[in-house]
Coordinates of C-alpha atoms and ligand atoms in Angstrom, one line a residue:
X1 CA -5.4 -7.6 16.5
X2 CA -2.3 -5.9 18.0
X3 CA -1.8 -2.3 19.1
X4 CA -0.7 -1.3 15.5
X5 CA -3.7 -2.8 13.8
X6 CA -7.3 -2.8 14.8
X7 CA -9.8 -5.2 13.2
X8 CA -13.5 -4.8 13.7
X9 CA -16.2 -7.1 12.4
X10 CA -19.8 -6.1 11.5
X11 CA -21.8 -9.2 12.1
X12 CA -24.9 -8.3 10.1
X13 CA -23.0 -7.4 6.9
X14 CA -19.9 -9.5 7.2
X15 CA -17.7 -6.5 6.6
X16 CA -14.4 -6.2 8.4
X17 CA -12.5 -3.0 9.0
X18 CA -8.8 -3.0 9.3
X19 CA -7.5 0.2 10.8
X20 CA -3.8 0.9 10.4
X21 CA -2.8 2.4 13.8
X22 CA 1.0 2.5 13.9
X23 CA 1.9 6.0 15.2
X24 CA 2.9 8.5 13.9
X25 CA 2.5 7.8 10.1
X26 CA 1.8 4.0 9.6
X27 CA 5.3 3.6 8.2
X28 CA 5.6 -0.1 7.0
X29 CA 8.4 -1.8 8.9
X30 CA 8.9 -5.6 8.7
X31 CA 6.8 -6.3 11.8
X32 CA 3.9 -4.1 10.7
X33 CA 3.9 -5.6 7.2
X34 CA 3.8 -9.0 8.7
X35 CA 0.9 -8.2 11.0
X36 CA -1.1 -6.9 8.0
X37 CA -0.2 -10.1 6.1
X38 CA -1.3 -12.3 8.9
X39 CA -4.6 -10.3 9.4
X40 CA -5.4 -10.7 5.7
X41 CA -4.6 -14.4 5.9
X42 CA -7.1 -14.8 8.8
X43 CA -9.8 -12.7 7.0
X44 CA -9.3 -14.6 3.8
X45 CA -9.9 -17.9 5.6
X46 CA -12.9 -16.7 7.7
X47 CA -16.0 -17.5 5.8
X48 CA -18.0 -15.0 7.8
X49 CA -16.0 -12.1 6.3
X50 CA -17.6 -10.8 3.0
X51 CA -15.4 -7.8 2.4
X52 CA -12.5 -5.7 4.0
X53 CA -12.2 -1.9 4.4
X54 CA -8.7 -0.6 5.0
X55 CA -8.4 2.9 6.7
X56 CA -6.0 4.8 8.9
X57 CA -6.4 5.6 12.5
X58 CA -4.9 9.0 11.8
X59 CA -8.1 10.2 10.1
X60 CA -7.4 13.3 8.1
X61 CA -3.6 13.0 8.7
X62 CA -1.6 10.2 7.1
X63 CA -3.1 7.0 5.5
X64 CA 0.4 5.5 5.3
X65 CA 3.9 7.1 4.7
X66 CA 5.0 4.0 2.9
X67 CA 7.9 1.8 3.7
X68 CA 9.7 2.5 7.0
X69 CA 12.7 4.4 5.5
X70 CA 15.0 3.5 8.4
X71 CA 14.7 -0.1 7.2
X72 CA 16.4 1.0 4.0
X73 CA 19.2 3.1 5.4
X74 CA 22.6 1.8 6.6
X75 CA 21.3 -1.8 7.0
X76 CA 23.0 -5.1 6.4
X77 CA 22.3 -7.2 3.3
X78 CA 20.4 -9.7 5.4
X79 CA 18.3 -7.0 7.0
X80 CA 17.3 -5.5 3.6
X81 CA 16.6 -9.1 2.2
X82 CA 14.4 -10.1 5.1
X83 CA 12.6 -6.7 5.0
X84 CA 11.9 -7.1 1.2
X85 CA 10.6 -10.6 1.8
X86 CA 8.0 -9.0 4.2
X87 CA 7.1 -6.6 1.5
X88 CA 6.5 -9.5 -0.9
X89 CA 4.5 -11.4 1.6
X90 CA 2.4 -8.4 2.3
X91 CA 1.8 -8.0 -1.5
X92 CA 0.8 -11.6 -2.0
X93 CA -1.7 -11.6 1.0
X94 CA -3.3 -8.2 0.3
X95 CA -3.3 -8.1 -3.5
X96 CA -4.0 -11.8 -3.5
X97 CA -7.0 -11.6 -1.2
X98 CA -10.0 -13.0 -3.1
X99 CA -12.5 -10.9 -1.2
X100 CA -13.5 -7.4 -2.1
X101 CA -11.1 -4.9 -0.4
X102 CA -11.7 -1.1 -0.5
X103 CA -9.3 1.6 0.5
X104 CA -10.6 4.5 2.6
X105 CA -7.7 6.9 2.0
X106 CA -8.3 9.2 4.8
X107 CA -4.9 10.9 4.6
X108 CA -1.6 11.3 2.7
X109 CA -0.5 8.2 0.7
X110 CA 3.0 8.4 -0.8
X111 CA 5.0 5.4 -2.1
X112 CA 4.0 2.3 0.0
X113 CA 1.0 4.2 1.1
X114 CA -0.1 4.4 -2.5
X115 CA 0.7 0.7 -2.9
X116 CA -1.5 -0.1 0.1
X117 CA -4.4 1.6 -1.8
X118 CA -3.5 0.2 -5.3
X119 CA -3.7 -3.4 -4.1
X120 CA -7.3 -2.8 -3.1
X121 CA -10.3 -3.2 -5.5
X122 CA -11.6 0.4 -5.1
X123 CA -10.2 3.7 -3.7
X124 CA -12.1 6.5 -2.0
X125 CA -9.8 9.4 -1.2
X126 CA -9.9 12.5 1.0
X127 CA -9.9 15.8 -0.9
X128 CA -6.7 17.9 -0.5
X129 CA -4.1 15.1 0.1
X130 CA -1.4 13.5 -2.1
X131 CA -0.8 10.0 -3.5
X132 CA 1.6 8.4 -5.8
X133 CA 4.7 6.2 -6.3
X134 CA 7.4 8.6 -5.6
X135 CA 10.1 5.9 -5.3
X136 CA 12.5 7.3 -7.9
X137 CA 12.7 10.5 -5.8
X138 CA 14.3 8.3 -3.1
X139 CA 16.7 6.7 -5.6
X140 CA 14.8 3.4 -5.6
X141 CA 12.2 1.8 -7.9
X142 CA 8.8 0.4 -7.7
X143 CA 9.0 -3.5 -8.2
X144 CA 7.4 -4.9 -11.3
X145 CA 4.3 -6.0 -9.5
X146 CA 3.6 -2.5 -8.3
X147 CA 4.6 -0.8 -11.6
X148 CA 2.3 -3.2 -13.6
X149 CA -0.5 -2.5 -11.1
X150 CA 0.0 1.3 -11.7
X151 CA -0.2 0.8 -15.4
X152 CA -3.2 -1.4 -15.1
X153 CA -4.9 1.3 -13.1
X154 CA -4.0 4.6 -14.9
X155 CA -2.8 3.4 -18.3
X156 CA 0.6 3.1 -19.9
X157 CA 1.3 6.8 -20.7
X158 CA 0.4 8.3 -17.3
X159 CA 2.0 5.4 -15.5
X160 CA 5.3 5.9 -17.4
X161 CA 5.5 9.6 -16.6
X162 CA 4.5 9.2 -13.1
X163 CA 6.8 6.3 -12.3
X164 CA 9.8 7.9 -14.0
X165 CA 9.4 11.3 -12.3
X166 CA 8.3 9.8 -9.0
X167 CA 5.2 12.0 -9.2
X168 CA 2.9 12.7 -6.3
X169 CA -0.7 13.4 -7.5
X170 CA -3.0 15.7 -5.7
X171 CA -6.4 14.1 -4.9
X172 CA -8.0 15.8 -7.9
X173 CA -5.2 14.8 -10.3
X174 CA -5.4 11.2 -8.9
X175 CA -9.1 11.2 -9.6
X176 CA -8.7 12.6 -13.2
X177 CA -6.0 9.9 -13.8
X178 CA -8.1 7.1 -12.4
X179 CA -5.6 6.4 -9.7
X180 CA -8.4 6.8 -7.2
X181 CA -12.1 6.2 -7.9
X182 CA -13.7 9.0 -5.8
X183 CA -12.6 12.1 -4.0
X184 CA -14.8 13.2 -1.1
X185 CA -14.6 15.3 2.1
X186 CA -13.0 13.7 5.1
X187 CA -16.2 12.8 6.8
X188 CA -17.5 10.9 3.7
X189 CA -14.3 8.8 3.1
X190 CA -15.2 5.8 5.3
X191 CA -19.0 5.9 4.7
X192 CA -18.6 6.0 1.0
X193 CA -15.9 3.3 1.1
X194 CA -18.2 1.1 3.2
X195 CA -21.1 1.7 0.8
X196 CA -19.0 0.6 -2.2
X197 CA -17.7 -2.4 -0.3
X198 CA -21.2 -3.5 0.8
X199 CA -22.3 -3.3 -2.9
X200 CA -19.2 -5.5 -3.9
X201 CA -19.9 -7.9 -1.0
X202 CA -23.3 -8.6 -2.5
X203 CA -22.1 -9.8 -5.9
X204 CA -22.3 -13.6 -5.8
X205 CA -19.0 -14.4 -4.2
X206 CA -17.7 -17.4 -6.1
X207 CA -18.0 -15.2 -9.2
X208 CA -16.3 -12.2 -7.5
X209 CA -13.4 -14.4 -6.3
X210 CA -12.9 -16.1 -9.7
X211 CA -13.0 -12.8 -11.5
X212 CA -10.4 -11.3 -9.1
X213 CA -8.3 -14.4 -9.4
X214 CA -8.5 -14.2 -13.2
X215 CA -7.4 -10.5 -13.2
X216 CA -4.6 -10.9 -10.6
X217 CA -3.4 -14.5 -10.9
X218 CA -0.7 -13.9 -13.5
X219 CA 1.1 -11.3 -11.5
X220 CA 1.0 -13.5 -8.4
X221 CA 2.4 -16.4 -10.3
X222 CA 5.3 -14.4 -11.7
X223 CA 6.1 -12.9 -8.3
X224 CA 6.0 -16.4 -6.6
X225 CA 8.3 -17.7 -9.2
X226 CA 10.8 -14.8 -8.9
X227 CA 10.9 -13.8 -5.3
X228 CA 14.7 -14.5 -4.7
X229 CA 15.6 -12.6 -7.9
X230 CA 13.3 -9.7 -6.8
X231 CA 15.0 -9.6 -3.4
X232 CA 18.5 -9.7 -5.0
X233 CA 17.6 -6.9 -7.4
X234 CA 16.2 -4.7 -4.7
X235 CA 19.1 -5.4 -2.3
X236 CA 21.8 -4.6 -4.9
X237 CA 20.1 -1.3 -5.8
X238 CA 19.5 -0.2 -2.2
X239 CA 23.1 -1.0 -1.1
X240 CA 24.7 1.1 -3.8
X241 CA 26.6 4.0 -2.0
X242 CA 25.0 6.5 -4.3
X243 CA 21.5 5.3 -3.4
X244 CA 22.3 5.3 0.3
X245 CA 23.4 8.9 -0.1
X246 CA 20.1 9.9 -1.8
X247 CA 18.1 8.2 1.0
X248 CA 20.2 9.9 3.7
X249 CA 19.6 13.2 2.1
X250 CA 15.8 12.4 1.8
X251 CA 15.7 11.6 5.6
X252 CA 17.5 14.9 6.3
X253 CA 14.9 16.8 4.2
X254 CA 12.1 15.1 6.2
X255 CA 13.7 16.5 9.4
X256 CA 14.4 19.9 7.9
X257 CA 10.7 20.3 7.0
X258 CA 10.0 20.7 10.7
X259 CA 12.2 23.8 11.3
Ligands
CO8_301 N1 9.4 6.0 7.3 C1 9.8 6.3 8.6 N2 9.5 7.5 9.2 C2 8.7 8.3 8.6 C3 8.3 8.1 7.2 C4 8.6 6.8 6.6 N3 8.2 6.5 5.4 N4 7.6 9.1 6.8 C5 7.6 10.0 7.8 N5 8.3 9.6 8.9 C6 8.5 10.2 10.2 C7 9.1 11.5 10.1 O1 10.5 11.4 10.0 C8 8.7 12.2 11.3 O2 9.5 11.7 12.4 P1 9.9 12.6 13.6 O3 8.6 13.1 14.2 O4 10.7 11.7 14.5 O5 10.7 13.8 13.0 C9 7.3 11.6 11.5 O6 7.2 10.4 10.8 C10 6.1 12.5 11.0 O7 6.5 12.9 9.7 P2 6.1 14.3 9.1 O8 6.5 15.4 10.2 O9 6.9 14.5 7.8 O10 4.6 14.3 9.0 P3 3.6 15.1 8.0 O11 2.2 14.9 8.4 O12 4.1 16.5 7.8 O13 3.9 14.5 6.5 C11 4.2 12.6 5.0 C12 3.5 13.2 6.3 C13 3.5 13.4 3.8 C14 3.8 11.2 4.9 C15 5.7 12.8 5.1 O14 6.2 12.3 6.3 C16 6.4 12.2 4.0 O15 6.4 12.6 2.9 N6 7.1 11.0 4.3 C17 7.9 10.3 3.4 C18 7.1 9.5 2.5 C19 7.9 8.7 1.5 O16 8.5 9.2 0.6 N7 7.9 7.4 1.8 C20 8.7 6.6 0.9 C21 9.0 5.3 1.5 S1 9.8 4.2 0.4 C22 8.5 3.2 -0.2 O17 7.4 3.2 0.4 C23 8.8 2.3 -1.4 C24 7.6 1.4 -1.6 C25 8.1 0.3 -2.5 C26 6.9 -0.7 -2.9 C27 6.4 -1.4 -1.7 C28 5.2 -2.2 -2.0 C29 5.4 -3.3 -2.9

């Protein structure tokens, strides 16, 4: 554990809780993504761990505000490339985790925050929050491994509309679309997520692991084979002056909101 990430182990059940604790909004910069990756690598290899719950320290506030936008604004090609490599690594380690993983979405979950929830096996969300892949609103796009996951989760038609518009769902809309599995009041988010995780952890684990691998292996294989191309695609989009201008405006609007 480091100060941005708390990991607790329940000895009797084998459940681990990963708490995202990077103030103020769990924005995912390269270092934070890497510490999440490394934590998942350890949990994957620890045979005492039977399941992983992912929650935010900012209970009732923000689950994760997504990628750290400052890593996308006015940065060198090499910075953007290395940052995107961390995003890929994070995806491979969390999406690729063979153990049951449940998201306790106890706050807002735009963009990468939604991605953090989508890579899990089950999602319990707090009522009255927002979730979605709003990338196009920032002038960028969700990579194929995230867009495909959205489609696999909510179906082709809803995914197409949501990705094109960069639509943010309310908790209730997310439930109706199947983007999350349950919507509950704040105090029930973590207990319900834990109950579901406990149930998943009791499925005979080799069967669980193989099934997860069966469902996710193809995406993993394609991403592993196309990492450099994916980085080059993202970098060339992000470095367009027009896109930089959109991101700059978006950062301005985040600041304006305060006044
Ligand atoms: N990165 C960096 N800083 C951020 C981010 C962010 N994503 N979001 C918020 N902050 C900062 C704010 O600027 C503010 O800073 P300061 O206090 O210095 O002014 C502070 O965090 C608190 O933010 P708010 O005052 O806005 O807090 P609220 O509780 O009112 O709102 C929200 C929280 C709803 C999360 C709101 O901040 C928000 O909408 N943020 C932007 C969310 C967003 O659009 N993120 C997109 C990032 S791009 C992305 O994630 C692409 C993913 C691609 C796929 C990756 C996986 C494969």
